[in-house]
Amino acid sequence: MKKYLLALACAFASVSSAFASHTAISLTDMSDEMFAEFLSGTCSDVILECKEGTVLPIQFDFKGDFIAIQQGDAPASVVVLKSCYVKCAEGDFFFSTDLDEWKDFEAFFTGRLGFSMKVENSLPSLACDLDLYRRSE
């Protein structure tokens, strides 16, 4: 059903593009197929709505010859703290808080990604830290 919703949204967006309208789909309403199609950029008039308060489980998948990751019983979650919108056009992502002004990732966000080793009770653990903030205008 959700796959047909995205197809309908894409068709509607194409027909109504002359009127400069956009179709917003909530992050929680997207299926795997819809999200893959969104990421491909084939529906450039479809906007992903990330509503404040949305909670999504996050999974990490590390594979290789030397390391792998083990998921615990309780998955970690990502919480959307401020509403924003995302659109994908020709493989690039653009972000907005008002649906009028759109910026690419580097113009919209600032921050840092870091890794460290922490030892507690003689047990080492790997820490991944991501600081991500809206860039000042």
PDB file of C-alpha atoms in Angstrom:
ATOM      1  CA  MET A   1       0.000   0.000   0.000  1.00  0.00           C
ATOM      2  CA  LYS A   2       2.778   2.416   0.912  1.00  0.00           C
ATOM      3  CA  LYS A   3       4.524   1.659  -2.385  1.00  0.00           C
ATOM      4  CA  TYR A   4       1.402   2.753  -4.237  1.00  0.00           C
ATOM      5  CA  LEU A   5       1.164   5.863  -2.059  1.00  0.00           C
ATOM      6  CA  LEU A   6       4.633   6.949  -3.187  1.00  0.00           C
ATOM      7  CA  ALA A   7       3.829   6.156  -6.828  1.00  0.00           C
ATOM      8  CA  LEU A   8       0.651   8.204  -6.502  1.00  0.00           C
ATOM      9  CA  ALA A   9       2.602  11.012  -4.831  1.00  0.00           C
ATOM     10  CA  CYS A  10       5.178  10.985  -7.646  1.00  0.00           C
ATOM     11  CA  ALA A  11       2.445  11.043 -10.279  1.00  0.00           C
ATOM     12  CA  PHE A  12       0.634  13.842  -8.491  1.00  0.00           C
ATOM     13  CA  ALA A  13       3.878  15.781  -8.113  1.00  0.00           C
ATOM     14  CA  SER A  14       4.621  15.413 -11.827  1.00  0.00           C
ATOM     15  CA  VAL A  15       1.142  16.516 -12.893  1.00  0.00           C
ATOM     16  CA  SER A  16       1.052  19.424 -10.483  1.00  0.00           C
ATOM     17  CA  SER A  17       4.652  20.596 -10.966  1.00  0.00           C
ATOM     18  CA  ALA A  18       3.371  23.409 -13.141  1.00  0.00           C
ATOM     19  CA  PHE A  19       1.662  24.725 -10.022  1.00  0.00           C
ATOM     20  CA  ALA A  20       4.876  24.401  -7.938  1.00  0.00           C
ATOM     21  CA  SER A  21       3.243  22.183  -5.330  1.00  0.00           C
ATOM     22  CA  HIS A  22       5.063  19.558  -3.312  1.00  0.00           C
ATOM     23  CA  THR A  23       3.950  16.297  -1.780  1.00  0.00           C
ATOM     24  CA  ALA A  24       5.185  15.778   1.782  1.00  0.00           C
ATOM     25  CA  ILE A  25       5.374  12.254   3.202  1.00  0.00           C
ATOM     26  CA  SER A  26       6.113  11.669   6.870  1.00  0.00           C
ATOM     27  CA  LEU A  27       9.257   9.736   7.719  1.00  0.00           C
ATOM     28  CA  THR A  28       7.178   7.227   9.693  1.00  0.00           C
ATOM     29  CA  ASP A  29       4.855   6.564   6.723  1.00  0.00           C
ATOM     30  CA  MET A  30       7.623   5.437   4.367  1.00  0.00           C
ATOM     31  CA  SER A  31       8.242   1.788   3.580  1.00  0.00           C
ATOM     32  CA  ASP A  32      11.644   0.381   2.582  1.00  0.00           C
ATOM     33  CA  GLU A  33      10.649   0.574  -1.082  1.00  0.00           C
ATOM     34  CA  MET A  34       9.406   4.152  -0.790  1.00  0.00           C
ATOM     35  CA  PHE A  35      12.583   5.237   0.964  1.00  0.00           C
ATOM     36  CA  ALA A  36      14.766   3.575  -1.683  1.00  0.00           C
ATOM     37  CA  GLU A  37      12.820   5.359  -4.422  1.00  0.00           C
ATOM     38  CA  PHE A  38      13.123   8.656  -2.537  1.00  0.00           C
ATOM     39  CA  LEU A  39      16.895   8.197  -2.210  1.00  0.00           C
ATOM     40  CA  SER A  40      17.197   7.491  -5.928  1.00  0.00           C
ATOM     41  CA  GLY A  41      15.966  11.011  -6.666  1.00  0.00           C
ATOM     42  CA  THR A  42      13.293   9.872  -9.117  1.00  0.00           C
ATOM     43  CA  CYS A  43      10.593  11.772  -7.204  1.00  0.00           C
ATOM     44  CA  SER A  44      12.205  15.189  -6.853  1.00  0.00           C
ATOM     45  CA  ASP A  45       8.890  16.832  -5.907  1.00  0.00           C
ATOM     46  CA  VAL A  46       8.367  14.459  -2.970  1.00  0.00           C
ATOM     47  CA  ILE A  47       9.516  15.892   0.341  1.00  0.00           C
ATOM     48  CA  LEU A  48      10.357  13.776   3.380  1.00  0.00           C
ATOM     49  CA  GLU A  49       8.857  15.321   6.512  1.00  0.00           C
ATOM     50  CA  CYS A  50      10.837  14.671   9.721  1.00  0.00           C
ATOM     51  CA  LYS A  51       8.456  15.728  12.493  1.00  0.00           C
ATOM     52  CA  GLU A  52       9.699  16.874  15.871  1.00  0.00           C
ATOM     53  CA  GLY A  53       9.303  14.090  18.421  1.00  0.00           C
ATOM     54  CA  THR A  54       9.607  11.235  15.925  1.00  0.00           C
ATOM     55  CA  VAL A  55      11.526   8.316  17.445  1.00  0.00           C
ATOM     56  CA  LEU A  56      13.179   5.762  15.161  1.00  0.00           C
ATOM     57  CA  PRO A  57      15.232   2.724  16.155  1.00  0.00           C
ATOM     58  CA  ILE A  58      18.717   2.824  14.680  1.00  0.00           C
ATOM     59  CA  GLN A  59      20.754  -0.180  13.618  1.00  0.00           C
ATOM     60  CA  PHE A  60      24.434  -0.398  12.849  1.00  0.00           C
ATOM     61  CA  ASP A  61      25.856  -2.977  10.493  1.00  0.00           C
ATOM     62  CA  PHE A  62      29.621  -3.499  10.421  1.00  0.00           C
ATOM     63  CA  LYS A  63      30.863  -6.406   8.330  1.00  0.00           C
ATOM     64  CA  GLY A  64      34.306  -7.465   7.325  1.00  0.00           C
ATOM     65  CA  ASP A  65      37.232  -9.781   7.861  1.00  0.00           C
ATOM     66  CA  PHE A  66      38.428  -8.126  11.081  1.00  0.00           C
ATOM     67  CA  ILE A  67      35.420  -6.621  12.869  1.00  0.00           C
ATOM     68  CA  ALA A  68      31.675  -7.088  13.096  1.00  0.00           C
ATOM     69  CA  ILE A  69      29.031  -5.502  15.253  1.00  0.00           C
ATOM     70  CA  GLN A  70      26.706  -7.212  17.673  1.00  0.00           C
ATOM     71  CA  GLN A  71      23.352  -5.609  18.285  1.00  0.00           C
ATOM     72  CA  GLY A  72      22.095  -5.656  21.855  1.00  0.00           C
ATOM     73  CA  ASP A  73      18.578  -6.607  22.885  1.00  0.00           C
ATOM     74  CA  ALA A  74      17.462  -2.983  23.216  1.00  0.00           C
ATOM     75  CA  PRO A  75      18.135  -1.015  20.029  1.00  0.00           C
ATOM     76  CA  ALA A  76      19.277   2.575  20.231  1.00  0.00           C
ATOM     77  CA  SER A  77      16.900   5.253  18.963  1.00  0.00           C
ATOM     78  CA  VAL A  78      17.192   8.497  17.048  1.00  0.00           C
ATOM     79  CA  VAL A  79      14.858  11.305  18.142  1.00  0.00           C
ATOM     80  CA  VAL A  80      13.972  14.191  15.830  1.00  0.00           C
ATOM     81  CA  LEU A  81      14.382  17.266  18.059  1.00  0.00           C
ATOM     82  CA  LYS A  82      13.309  19.878  15.497  1.00  0.00           C
ATOM     83  CA  SER A  83      11.053  19.396  12.499  1.00  0.00           C
ATOM     84  CA  CYS A  84      12.704  19.626   9.118  1.00  0.00           C
ATOM     85  CA  TYR A  85      12.147  18.579   5.538  1.00  0.00           C
ATOM     86  CA  VAL A  86      14.416  16.686   3.156  1.00  0.00           C
ATOM     87  CA  LYS A  87      14.282  16.376  -0.608  1.00  0.00           C
ATOM     88  CA  CYS A  88      16.525  14.504  -2.992  1.00  0.00           C
ATOM     89  CA  ALA A  89      17.285  15.877  -6.435  1.00  0.00           C
ATOM     90  CA  GLU A  90      19.777  14.297  -8.825  1.00  0.00           C
ATOM     91  CA  GLY A  91      21.463  12.411  -5.983  1.00  0.00           C
ATOM     92  CA  ASP A  92      21.910  15.446  -3.717  1.00  0.00           C
ATOM     93  CA  PHE A  93      20.005  16.030  -0.479  1.00  0.00           C
ATOM     94  CA  PHE A  94      18.545  19.397   0.435  1.00  0.00           C
ATOM     95  CA  PHE A  95      17.186  20.447   3.834  1.00  0.00           C
ATOM     96  CA  SER A  96      14.669  23.060   4.966  1.00  0.00           C
ATOM     97  CA  THR A  97      12.728  24.112   8.039  1.00  0.00           C
ATOM     98  CA  ASP A  98      10.131  26.166   6.158  1.00  0.00           C
ATOM     99  CA  LEU A  99       9.753  24.488   2.727  1.00  0.00           C
ATOM    100  CA  ASP A 100      10.895  27.742   1.084  1.00  0.00           C
ATOM    101  CA  GLU A 101      14.656  27.942   1.589  1.00  0.00           C
ATOM    102  CA  TRP A 102      16.588  24.759   0.725  1.00  0.00           C
ATOM    103  CA  LYS A 103      20.270  24.096   1.467  1.00  0.00           C
ATOM    104  CA  ASP A 104      22.564  21.154   0.852  1.00  0.00           C
ATOM    105  CA  PHE A 105      23.920  19.165   3.808  1.00  0.00           C
ATOM    106  CA  GLU A 106      27.118  21.184   4.261  1.00  0.00           C
ATOM    107  CA  ALA A 107      25.300  24.530   4.084  1.00  0.00           C
ATOM    108  CA  PHE A 108      22.512  23.400   6.437  1.00  0.00           C
ATOM    109  CA  PHE A 109      24.484  21.468   9.086  1.00  0.00           C
ATOM    110  CA  THR A 110      27.744  21.803  10.957  1.00  0.00           C
ATOM    111  CA  GLY A 111      29.347  19.420  13.423  1.00  0.00           C
ATOM    112  CA  ARG A 112      31.902  16.701  13.911  1.00  0.00           C
ATOM    113  CA  LEU A 113      32.229  12.928  13.936  1.00  0.00           C
ATOM    114  CA  GLY A 114      34.703  11.305  16.289  1.00  0.00           C
ATOM    115  CA  PHE A 115      35.737   7.919  17.626  1.00  0.00           C
ATOM    116  CA  SER A 116      37.411   7.185  20.929  1.00  0.00           C
ATOM    117  CA  MET A 117      38.253   4.329  23.272  1.00  0.00           C
ATOM    118  CA  LYS A 118      36.892   4.446  26.807  1.00  0.00           C
ATOM    119  CA  VAL A 119      37.802   2.106  29.650  1.00  0.00           C
ATOM    120  CA  GLU A 120      35.394   1.536  32.528  1.00  0.00           C
ATOM    121  CA  ASN A 121      35.925  -1.168  35.157  1.00  0.00           C
ATOM    122  CA  SER A 122      38.908  -2.466  33.159  1.00  0.00           C
ATOM    123  CA  LEU A 123      36.668  -3.062  30.110  1.00  0.00           C
ATOM    124  CA  PRO A 124      37.427  -1.076  26.957  1.00  0.00           C
ATOM    125  CA  SER A 125      34.612   0.193  24.775  1.00  0.00           C
ATOM    126  CA  LEU A 126      34.567   1.996  21.454  1.00  0.00           C
ATOM    127  CA  ALA A 127      32.646   5.275  21.409  1.00  0.00           C
ATOM    128  CA  CYS A 128      31.294   7.005  18.323  1.00  0.00           C
ATOM    129  CA  ASP A 129      30.379  10.660  18.848  1.00  0.00           C
ATOM    130  CA  LEU A 130      28.388  12.731  16.374  1.00  0.00           C
ATOM    131  CA  ASP A 131      27.688  16.409  17.024  1.00  0.00           C
ATOM    132  CA  LEU A 132      25.268  17.754  14.419  1.00  0.00           C
ATOM    133  CA  TYR A 133      23.831  21.273  14.561  1.00  0.00           C
ATOM    134  CA  ARG A 134      22.011  23.635  12.243  1.00  0.00           C
ATOM    135  CA  ARG A 135      24.534  25.998  10.705  1.00  0.00           C
ATOM    136  CA  SER A 136      24.094  29.655  11.680  1.00  0.00           C
ATOM    137  CA  GLU A 137      22.837  31.916   8.947  1.00  0.00           C
TER     138      GLU A 137
END
